[in-house]
mmCIF file of N, CA, C and O in Angstrom:
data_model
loop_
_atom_site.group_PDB
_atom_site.id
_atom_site.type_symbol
_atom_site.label_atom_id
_atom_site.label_comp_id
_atom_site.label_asym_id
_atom_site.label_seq_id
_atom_site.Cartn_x
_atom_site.Cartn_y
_atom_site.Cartn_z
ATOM 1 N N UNK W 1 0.986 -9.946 14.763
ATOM 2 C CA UNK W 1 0.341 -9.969 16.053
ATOM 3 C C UNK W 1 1.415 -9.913 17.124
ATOM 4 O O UNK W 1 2.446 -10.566 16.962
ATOM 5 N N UNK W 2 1.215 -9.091 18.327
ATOM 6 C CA UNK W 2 2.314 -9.146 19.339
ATOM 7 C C UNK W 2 1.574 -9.403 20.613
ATOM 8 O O UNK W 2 0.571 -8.749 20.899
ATOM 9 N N UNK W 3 2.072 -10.384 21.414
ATOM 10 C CA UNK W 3 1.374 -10.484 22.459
ATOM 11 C C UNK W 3 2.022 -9.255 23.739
ATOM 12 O O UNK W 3 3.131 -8.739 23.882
ATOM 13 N N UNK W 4 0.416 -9.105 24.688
ATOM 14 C CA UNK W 4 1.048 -7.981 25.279
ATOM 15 C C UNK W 4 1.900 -7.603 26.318
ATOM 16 O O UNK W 4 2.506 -6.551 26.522
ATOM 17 N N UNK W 5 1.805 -9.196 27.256
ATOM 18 C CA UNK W 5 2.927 -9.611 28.200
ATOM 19 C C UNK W 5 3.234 -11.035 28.088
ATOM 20 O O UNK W 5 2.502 -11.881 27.573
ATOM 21 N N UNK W 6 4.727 -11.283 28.774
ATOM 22 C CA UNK W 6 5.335 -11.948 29.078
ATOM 23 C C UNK W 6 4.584 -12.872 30.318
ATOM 24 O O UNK W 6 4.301 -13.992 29.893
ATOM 25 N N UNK W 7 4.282 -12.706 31.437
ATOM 26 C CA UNK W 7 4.567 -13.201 32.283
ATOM 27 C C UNK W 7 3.466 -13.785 32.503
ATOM 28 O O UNK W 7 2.342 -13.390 32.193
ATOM 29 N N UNK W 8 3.833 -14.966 33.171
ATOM 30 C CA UNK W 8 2.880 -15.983 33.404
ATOM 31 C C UNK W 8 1.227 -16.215 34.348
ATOM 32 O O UNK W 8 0.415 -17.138 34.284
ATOM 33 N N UNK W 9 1.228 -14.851 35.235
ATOM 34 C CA UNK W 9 0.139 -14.912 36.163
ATOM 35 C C UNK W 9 -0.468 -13.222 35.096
ATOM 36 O O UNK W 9 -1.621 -12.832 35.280
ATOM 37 N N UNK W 10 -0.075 -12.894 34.673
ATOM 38 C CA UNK W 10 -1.042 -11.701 33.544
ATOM 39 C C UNK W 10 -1.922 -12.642 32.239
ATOM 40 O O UNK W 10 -1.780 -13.724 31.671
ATOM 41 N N UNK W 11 -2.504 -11.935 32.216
ATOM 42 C CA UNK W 11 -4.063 -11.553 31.229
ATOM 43 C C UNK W 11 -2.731 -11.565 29.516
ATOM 44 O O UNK W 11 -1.751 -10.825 29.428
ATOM 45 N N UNK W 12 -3.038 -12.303 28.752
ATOM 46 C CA UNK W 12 -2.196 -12.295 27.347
ATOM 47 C C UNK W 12 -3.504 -11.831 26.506
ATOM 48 O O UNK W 12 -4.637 -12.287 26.662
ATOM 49 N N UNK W 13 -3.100 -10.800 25.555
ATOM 50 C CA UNK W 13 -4.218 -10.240 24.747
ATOM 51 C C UNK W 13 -3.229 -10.248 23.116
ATOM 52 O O UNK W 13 -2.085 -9.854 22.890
ATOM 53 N N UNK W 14 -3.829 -10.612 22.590
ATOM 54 C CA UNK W 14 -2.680 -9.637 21.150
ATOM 55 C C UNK W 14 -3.508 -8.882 20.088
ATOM 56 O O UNK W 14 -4.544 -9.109 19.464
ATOM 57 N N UNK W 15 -2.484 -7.755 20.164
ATOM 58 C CA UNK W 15 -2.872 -6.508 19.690
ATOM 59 C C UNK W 15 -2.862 -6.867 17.699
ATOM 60 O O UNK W 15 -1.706 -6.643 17.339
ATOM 61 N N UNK W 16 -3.500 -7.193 16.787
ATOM 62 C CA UNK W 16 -3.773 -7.237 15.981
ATOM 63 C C UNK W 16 -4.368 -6.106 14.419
ATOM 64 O O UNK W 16 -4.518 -6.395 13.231
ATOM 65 N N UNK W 17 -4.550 -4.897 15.137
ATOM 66 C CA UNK W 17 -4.988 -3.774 14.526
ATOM 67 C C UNK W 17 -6.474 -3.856 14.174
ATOM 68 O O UNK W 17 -7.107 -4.740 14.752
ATOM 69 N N UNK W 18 -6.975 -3.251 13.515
ATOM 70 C CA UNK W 18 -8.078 -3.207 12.695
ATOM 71 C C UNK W 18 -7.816 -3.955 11.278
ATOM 72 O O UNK W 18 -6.909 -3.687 10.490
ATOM 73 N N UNK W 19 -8.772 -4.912 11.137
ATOM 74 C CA UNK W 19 -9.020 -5.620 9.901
ATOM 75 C C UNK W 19 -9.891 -4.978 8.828
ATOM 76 O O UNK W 19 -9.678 -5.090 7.620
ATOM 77 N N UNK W 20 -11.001 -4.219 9.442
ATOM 78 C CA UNK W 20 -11.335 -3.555 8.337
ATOM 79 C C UNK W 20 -10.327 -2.690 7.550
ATOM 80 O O UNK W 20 -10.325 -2.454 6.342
ATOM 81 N N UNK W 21 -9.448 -2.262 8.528
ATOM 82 C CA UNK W 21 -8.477 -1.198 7.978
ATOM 83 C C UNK W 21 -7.246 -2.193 7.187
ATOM 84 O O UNK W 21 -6.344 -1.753 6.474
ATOM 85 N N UNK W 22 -7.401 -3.100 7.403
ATOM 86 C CA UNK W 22 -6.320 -3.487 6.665
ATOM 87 C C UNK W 22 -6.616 -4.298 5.742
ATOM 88 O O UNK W 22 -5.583 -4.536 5.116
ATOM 89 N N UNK W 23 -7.650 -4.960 5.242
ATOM 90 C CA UNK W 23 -8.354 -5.156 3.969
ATOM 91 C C UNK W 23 -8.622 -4.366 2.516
ATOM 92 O O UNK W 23 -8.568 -4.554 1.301
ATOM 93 N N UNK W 24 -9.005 -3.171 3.687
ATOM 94 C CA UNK W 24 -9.501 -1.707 2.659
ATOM 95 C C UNK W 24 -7.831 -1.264 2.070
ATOM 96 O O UNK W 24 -7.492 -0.992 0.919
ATOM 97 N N UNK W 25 -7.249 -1.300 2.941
ATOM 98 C CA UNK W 25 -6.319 -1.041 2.243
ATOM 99 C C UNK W 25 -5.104 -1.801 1.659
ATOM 100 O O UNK W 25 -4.028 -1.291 1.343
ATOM 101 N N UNK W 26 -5.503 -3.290 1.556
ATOM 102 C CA UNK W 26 -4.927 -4.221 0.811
ATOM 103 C C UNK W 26 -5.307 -3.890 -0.759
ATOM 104 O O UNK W 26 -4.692 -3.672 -1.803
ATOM 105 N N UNK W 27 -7.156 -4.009 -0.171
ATOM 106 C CA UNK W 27 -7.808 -3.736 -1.731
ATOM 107 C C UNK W 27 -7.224 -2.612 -2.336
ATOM 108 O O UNK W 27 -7.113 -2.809 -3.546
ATOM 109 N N UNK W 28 -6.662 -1.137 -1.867
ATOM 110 C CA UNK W 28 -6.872 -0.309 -2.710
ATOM 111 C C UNK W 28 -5.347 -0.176 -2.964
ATOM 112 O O UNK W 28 -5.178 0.771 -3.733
ATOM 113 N N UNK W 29 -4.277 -0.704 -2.648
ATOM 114 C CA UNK W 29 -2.649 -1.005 -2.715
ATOM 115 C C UNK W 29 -3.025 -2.132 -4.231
ATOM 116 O O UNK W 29 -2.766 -1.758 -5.375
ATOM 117 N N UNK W 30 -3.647 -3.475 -3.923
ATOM 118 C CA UNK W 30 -3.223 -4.361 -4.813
ATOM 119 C C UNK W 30 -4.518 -4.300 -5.744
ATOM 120 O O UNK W 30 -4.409 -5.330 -6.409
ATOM 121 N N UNK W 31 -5.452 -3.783 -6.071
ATOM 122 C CA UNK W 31 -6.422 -3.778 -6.720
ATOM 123 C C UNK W 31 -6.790 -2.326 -7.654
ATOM 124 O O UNK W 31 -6.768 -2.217 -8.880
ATOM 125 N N UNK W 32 -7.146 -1.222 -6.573
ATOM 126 C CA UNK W 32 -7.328 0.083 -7.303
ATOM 127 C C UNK W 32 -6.252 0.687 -8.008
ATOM 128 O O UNK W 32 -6.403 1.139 -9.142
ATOM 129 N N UNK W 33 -4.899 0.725 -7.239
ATOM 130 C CA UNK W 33 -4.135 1.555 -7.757
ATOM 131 C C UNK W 33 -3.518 0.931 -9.188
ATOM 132 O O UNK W 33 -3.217 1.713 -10.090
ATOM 133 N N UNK W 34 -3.347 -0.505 -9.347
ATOM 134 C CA UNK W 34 -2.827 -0.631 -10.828
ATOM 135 C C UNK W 34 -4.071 -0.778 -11.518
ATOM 136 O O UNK W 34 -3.858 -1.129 -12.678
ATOM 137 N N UNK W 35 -5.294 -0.646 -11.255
ATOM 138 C CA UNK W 35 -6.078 -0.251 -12.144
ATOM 139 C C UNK W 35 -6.571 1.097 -12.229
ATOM 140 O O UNK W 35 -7.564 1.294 -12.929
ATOM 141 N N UNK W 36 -6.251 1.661 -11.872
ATOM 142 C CA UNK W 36 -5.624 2.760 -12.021
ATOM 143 C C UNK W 36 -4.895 3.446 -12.783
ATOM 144 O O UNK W 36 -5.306 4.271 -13.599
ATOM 145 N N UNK W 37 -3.368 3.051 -12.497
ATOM 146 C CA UNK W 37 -2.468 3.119 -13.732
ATOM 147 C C UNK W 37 -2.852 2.198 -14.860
ATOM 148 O O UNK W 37 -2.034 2.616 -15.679
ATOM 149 N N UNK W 38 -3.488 1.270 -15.482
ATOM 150 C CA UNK W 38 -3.477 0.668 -16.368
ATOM 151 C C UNK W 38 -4.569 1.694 -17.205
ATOM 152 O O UNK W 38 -4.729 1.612 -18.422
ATOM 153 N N UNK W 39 -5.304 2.693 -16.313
ATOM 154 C CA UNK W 39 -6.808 3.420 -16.819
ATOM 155 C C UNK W 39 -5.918 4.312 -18.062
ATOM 156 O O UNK W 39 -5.990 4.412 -19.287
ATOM 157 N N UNK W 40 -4.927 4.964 -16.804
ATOM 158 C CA UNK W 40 -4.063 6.073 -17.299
ATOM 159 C C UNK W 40 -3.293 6.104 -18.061
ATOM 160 O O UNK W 40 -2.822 7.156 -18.493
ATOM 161 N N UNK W 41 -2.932 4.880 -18.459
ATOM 162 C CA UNK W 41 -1.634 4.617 -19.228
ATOM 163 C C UNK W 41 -2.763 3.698 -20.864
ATOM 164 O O UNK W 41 -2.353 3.343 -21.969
ATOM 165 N N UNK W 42 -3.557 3.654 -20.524
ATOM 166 C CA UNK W 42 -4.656 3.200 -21.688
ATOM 167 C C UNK W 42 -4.774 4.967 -22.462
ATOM 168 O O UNK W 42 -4.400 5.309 -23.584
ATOM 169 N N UNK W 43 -5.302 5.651 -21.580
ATOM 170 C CA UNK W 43 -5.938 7.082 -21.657
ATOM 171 C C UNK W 43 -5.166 8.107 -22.510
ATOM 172 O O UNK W 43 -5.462 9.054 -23.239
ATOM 173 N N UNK W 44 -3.408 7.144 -21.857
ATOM 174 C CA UNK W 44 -2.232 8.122 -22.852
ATOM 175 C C UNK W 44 -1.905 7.627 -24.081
ATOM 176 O O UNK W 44 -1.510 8.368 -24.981
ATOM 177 N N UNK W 45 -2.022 6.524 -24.201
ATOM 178 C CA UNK W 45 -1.780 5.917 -25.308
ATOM 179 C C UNK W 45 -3.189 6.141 -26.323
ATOM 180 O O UNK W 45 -2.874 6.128 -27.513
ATOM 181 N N UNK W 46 -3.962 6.246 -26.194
ATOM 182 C CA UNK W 46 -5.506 6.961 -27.078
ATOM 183 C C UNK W 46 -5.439 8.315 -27.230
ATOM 184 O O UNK W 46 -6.089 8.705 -28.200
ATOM 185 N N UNK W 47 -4.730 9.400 -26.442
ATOM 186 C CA UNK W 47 -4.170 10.344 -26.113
ATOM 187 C C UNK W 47 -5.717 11.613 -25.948
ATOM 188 O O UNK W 47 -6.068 12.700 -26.407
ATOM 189 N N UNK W 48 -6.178 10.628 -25.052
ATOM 190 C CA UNK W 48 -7.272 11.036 -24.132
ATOM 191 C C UNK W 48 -7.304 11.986 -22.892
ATOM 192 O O UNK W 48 -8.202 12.643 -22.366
ATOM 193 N N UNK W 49 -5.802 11.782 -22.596
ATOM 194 C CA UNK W 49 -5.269 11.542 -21.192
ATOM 195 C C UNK W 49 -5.347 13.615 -20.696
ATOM 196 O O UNK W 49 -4.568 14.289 -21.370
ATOM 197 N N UNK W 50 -5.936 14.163 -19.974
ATOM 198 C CA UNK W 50 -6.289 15.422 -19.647
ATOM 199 C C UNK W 50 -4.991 16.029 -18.743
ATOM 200 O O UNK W 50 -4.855 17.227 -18.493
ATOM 201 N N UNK W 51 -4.109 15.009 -18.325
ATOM 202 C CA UNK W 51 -3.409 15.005 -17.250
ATOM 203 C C UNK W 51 -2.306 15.915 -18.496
ATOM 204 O O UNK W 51 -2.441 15.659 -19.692
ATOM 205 N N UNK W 52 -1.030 17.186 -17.914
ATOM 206 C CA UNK W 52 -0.285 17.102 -18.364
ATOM 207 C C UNK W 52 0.835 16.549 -18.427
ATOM 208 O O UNK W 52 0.491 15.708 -17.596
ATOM 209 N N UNK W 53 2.112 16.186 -18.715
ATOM 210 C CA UNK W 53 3.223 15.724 -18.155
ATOM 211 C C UNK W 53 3.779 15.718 -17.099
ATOM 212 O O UNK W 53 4.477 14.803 -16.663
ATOM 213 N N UNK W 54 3.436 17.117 -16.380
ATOM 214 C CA UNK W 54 3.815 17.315 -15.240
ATOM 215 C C UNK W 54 2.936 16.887 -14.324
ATOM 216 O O UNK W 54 3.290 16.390 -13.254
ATOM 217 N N UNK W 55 1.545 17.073 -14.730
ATOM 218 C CA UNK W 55 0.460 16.308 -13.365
ATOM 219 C C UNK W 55 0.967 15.034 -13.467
ATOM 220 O O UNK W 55 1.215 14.688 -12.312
ATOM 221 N N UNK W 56 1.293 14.035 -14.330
ATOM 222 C CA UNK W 56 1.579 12.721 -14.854
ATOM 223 C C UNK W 56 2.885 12.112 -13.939
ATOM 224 O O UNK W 56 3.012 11.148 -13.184
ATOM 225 N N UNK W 57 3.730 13.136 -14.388
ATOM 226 C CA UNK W 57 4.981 12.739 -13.472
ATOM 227 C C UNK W 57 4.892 13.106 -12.027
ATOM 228 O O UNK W 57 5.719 12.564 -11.294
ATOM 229 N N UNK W 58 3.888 14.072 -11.394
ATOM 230 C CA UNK W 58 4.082 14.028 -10.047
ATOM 231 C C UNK W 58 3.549 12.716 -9.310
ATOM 232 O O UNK W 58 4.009 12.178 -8.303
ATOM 233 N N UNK W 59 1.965 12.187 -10.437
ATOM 234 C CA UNK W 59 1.253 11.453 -9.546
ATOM 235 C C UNK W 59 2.617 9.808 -9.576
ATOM 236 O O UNK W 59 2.883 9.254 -8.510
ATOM 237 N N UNK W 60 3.068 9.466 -10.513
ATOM 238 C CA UNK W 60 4.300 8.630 -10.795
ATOM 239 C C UNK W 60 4.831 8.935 -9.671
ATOM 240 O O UNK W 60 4.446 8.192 -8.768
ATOM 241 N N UNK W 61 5.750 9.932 -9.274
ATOM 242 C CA UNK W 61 6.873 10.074 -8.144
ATOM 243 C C UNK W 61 6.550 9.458 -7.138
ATOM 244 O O UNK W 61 7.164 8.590 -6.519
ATOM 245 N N UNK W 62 4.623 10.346 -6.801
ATOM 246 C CA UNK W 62 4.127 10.386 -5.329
ATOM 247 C C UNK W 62 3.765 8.991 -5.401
ATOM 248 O O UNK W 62 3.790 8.490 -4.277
ATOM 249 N N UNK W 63 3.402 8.089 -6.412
ATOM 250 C CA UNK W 63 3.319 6.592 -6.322
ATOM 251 C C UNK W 63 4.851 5.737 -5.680
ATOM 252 O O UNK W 63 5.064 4.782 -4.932
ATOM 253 N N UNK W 64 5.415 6.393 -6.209
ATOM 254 C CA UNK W 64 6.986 5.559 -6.024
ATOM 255 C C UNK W 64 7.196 6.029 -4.536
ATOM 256 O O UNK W 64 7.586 4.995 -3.995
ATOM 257 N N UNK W 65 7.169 6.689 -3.887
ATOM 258 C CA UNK W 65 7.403 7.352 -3.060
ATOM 259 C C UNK W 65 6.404 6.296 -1.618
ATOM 260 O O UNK W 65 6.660 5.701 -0.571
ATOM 261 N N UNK W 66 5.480 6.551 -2.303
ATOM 262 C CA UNK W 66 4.076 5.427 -1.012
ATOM 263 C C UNK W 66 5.126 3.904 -1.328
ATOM 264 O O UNK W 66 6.018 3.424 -0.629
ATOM 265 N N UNK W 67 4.573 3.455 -2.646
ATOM 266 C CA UNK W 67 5.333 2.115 -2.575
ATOM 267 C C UNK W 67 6.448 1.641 -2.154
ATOM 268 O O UNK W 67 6.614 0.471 -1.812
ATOM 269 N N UNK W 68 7.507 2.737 -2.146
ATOM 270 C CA UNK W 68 8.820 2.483 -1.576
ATOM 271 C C UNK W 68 8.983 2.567 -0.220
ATOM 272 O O UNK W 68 9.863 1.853 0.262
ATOM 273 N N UNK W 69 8.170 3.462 0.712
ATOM 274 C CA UNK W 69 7.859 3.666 2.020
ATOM 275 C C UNK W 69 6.947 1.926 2.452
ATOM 276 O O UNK W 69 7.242 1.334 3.490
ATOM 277 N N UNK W 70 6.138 1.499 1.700
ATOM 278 C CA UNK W 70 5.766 0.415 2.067
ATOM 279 C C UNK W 70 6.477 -1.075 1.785
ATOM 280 O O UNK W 70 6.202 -2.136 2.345
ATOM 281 N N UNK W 71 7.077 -0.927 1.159
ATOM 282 C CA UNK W 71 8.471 -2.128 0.956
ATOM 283 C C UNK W 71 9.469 -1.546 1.910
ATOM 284 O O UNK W 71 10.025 -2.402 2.599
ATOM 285 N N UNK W 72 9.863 -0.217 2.141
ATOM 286 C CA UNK W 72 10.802 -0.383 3.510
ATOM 287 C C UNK W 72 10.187 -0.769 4.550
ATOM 288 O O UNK W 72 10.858 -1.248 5.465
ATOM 289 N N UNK W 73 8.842 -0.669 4.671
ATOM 290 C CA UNK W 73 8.119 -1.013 5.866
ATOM 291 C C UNK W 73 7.751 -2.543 6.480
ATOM 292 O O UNK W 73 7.530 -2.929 7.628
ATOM 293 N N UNK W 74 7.791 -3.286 5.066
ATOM 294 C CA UNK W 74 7.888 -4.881 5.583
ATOM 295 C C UNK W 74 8.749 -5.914 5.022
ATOM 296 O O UNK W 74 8.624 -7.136 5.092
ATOM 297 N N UNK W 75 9.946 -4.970 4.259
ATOM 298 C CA UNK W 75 10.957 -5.656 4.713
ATOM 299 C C UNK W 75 11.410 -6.551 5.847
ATOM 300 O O UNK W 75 11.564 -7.772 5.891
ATOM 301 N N UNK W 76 11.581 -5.598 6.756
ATOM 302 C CA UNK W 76 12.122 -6.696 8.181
ATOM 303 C C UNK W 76 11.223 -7.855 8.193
ATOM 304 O O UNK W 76 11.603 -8.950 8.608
ATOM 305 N N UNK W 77 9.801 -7.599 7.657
ATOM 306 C CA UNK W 77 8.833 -8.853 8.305
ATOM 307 C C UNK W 77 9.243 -10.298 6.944
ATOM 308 O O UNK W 77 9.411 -11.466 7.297
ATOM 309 N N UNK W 78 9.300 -9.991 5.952
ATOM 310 C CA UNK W 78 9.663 -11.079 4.999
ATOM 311 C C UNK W 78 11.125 -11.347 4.897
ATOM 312 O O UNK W 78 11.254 -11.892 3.801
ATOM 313 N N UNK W 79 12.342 -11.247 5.487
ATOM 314 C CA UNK W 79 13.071 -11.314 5.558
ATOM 315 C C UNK W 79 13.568 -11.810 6.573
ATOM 316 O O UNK W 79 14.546 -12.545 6.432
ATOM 317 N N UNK W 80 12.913 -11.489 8.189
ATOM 318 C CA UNK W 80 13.126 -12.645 9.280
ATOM 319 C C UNK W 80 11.852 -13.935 9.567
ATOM 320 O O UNK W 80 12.040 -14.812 10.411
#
């Protein structure tokens, strides 16, 4: 939350975002996506799995890629 001024004779509001938006996408970060991979990685091991190696390894990268963009992103906040 950041408040939006300083000074003492102004209106203080804090800007907080959207909560729906940030629920939905708590749920689908800590809930869908490793169930998800746990679907896929069940699917390969039964060798069910339709995906080839290469669809397999892109969706992997493009995972590492979001997750790593979102650990650089709140770093600064768990750390100060």
């Amino acid at each position: 939350m950041r408040m939006g001024a300083w000074k003492d004779d102004s209106i203080k509001y804090y800007e907080i975002g959207n909560p729906v938006l940030w629920w939905a996408s708590a749920l689908c970060c800590c809930v869908v996506y490793p169930l998800q991979l746990i679907y896929l990685v069940l699917q390969h091991r039964r060798g069910t799995l339709r995906w080839t190696g290469d669809e397999f390894r892109q969706f992997w990268n493009a995972s590492k890629v979001l997750w790593g963009g979102w650990v650089l992103h709140y770093i600064p906040f768990f750390l100060f």
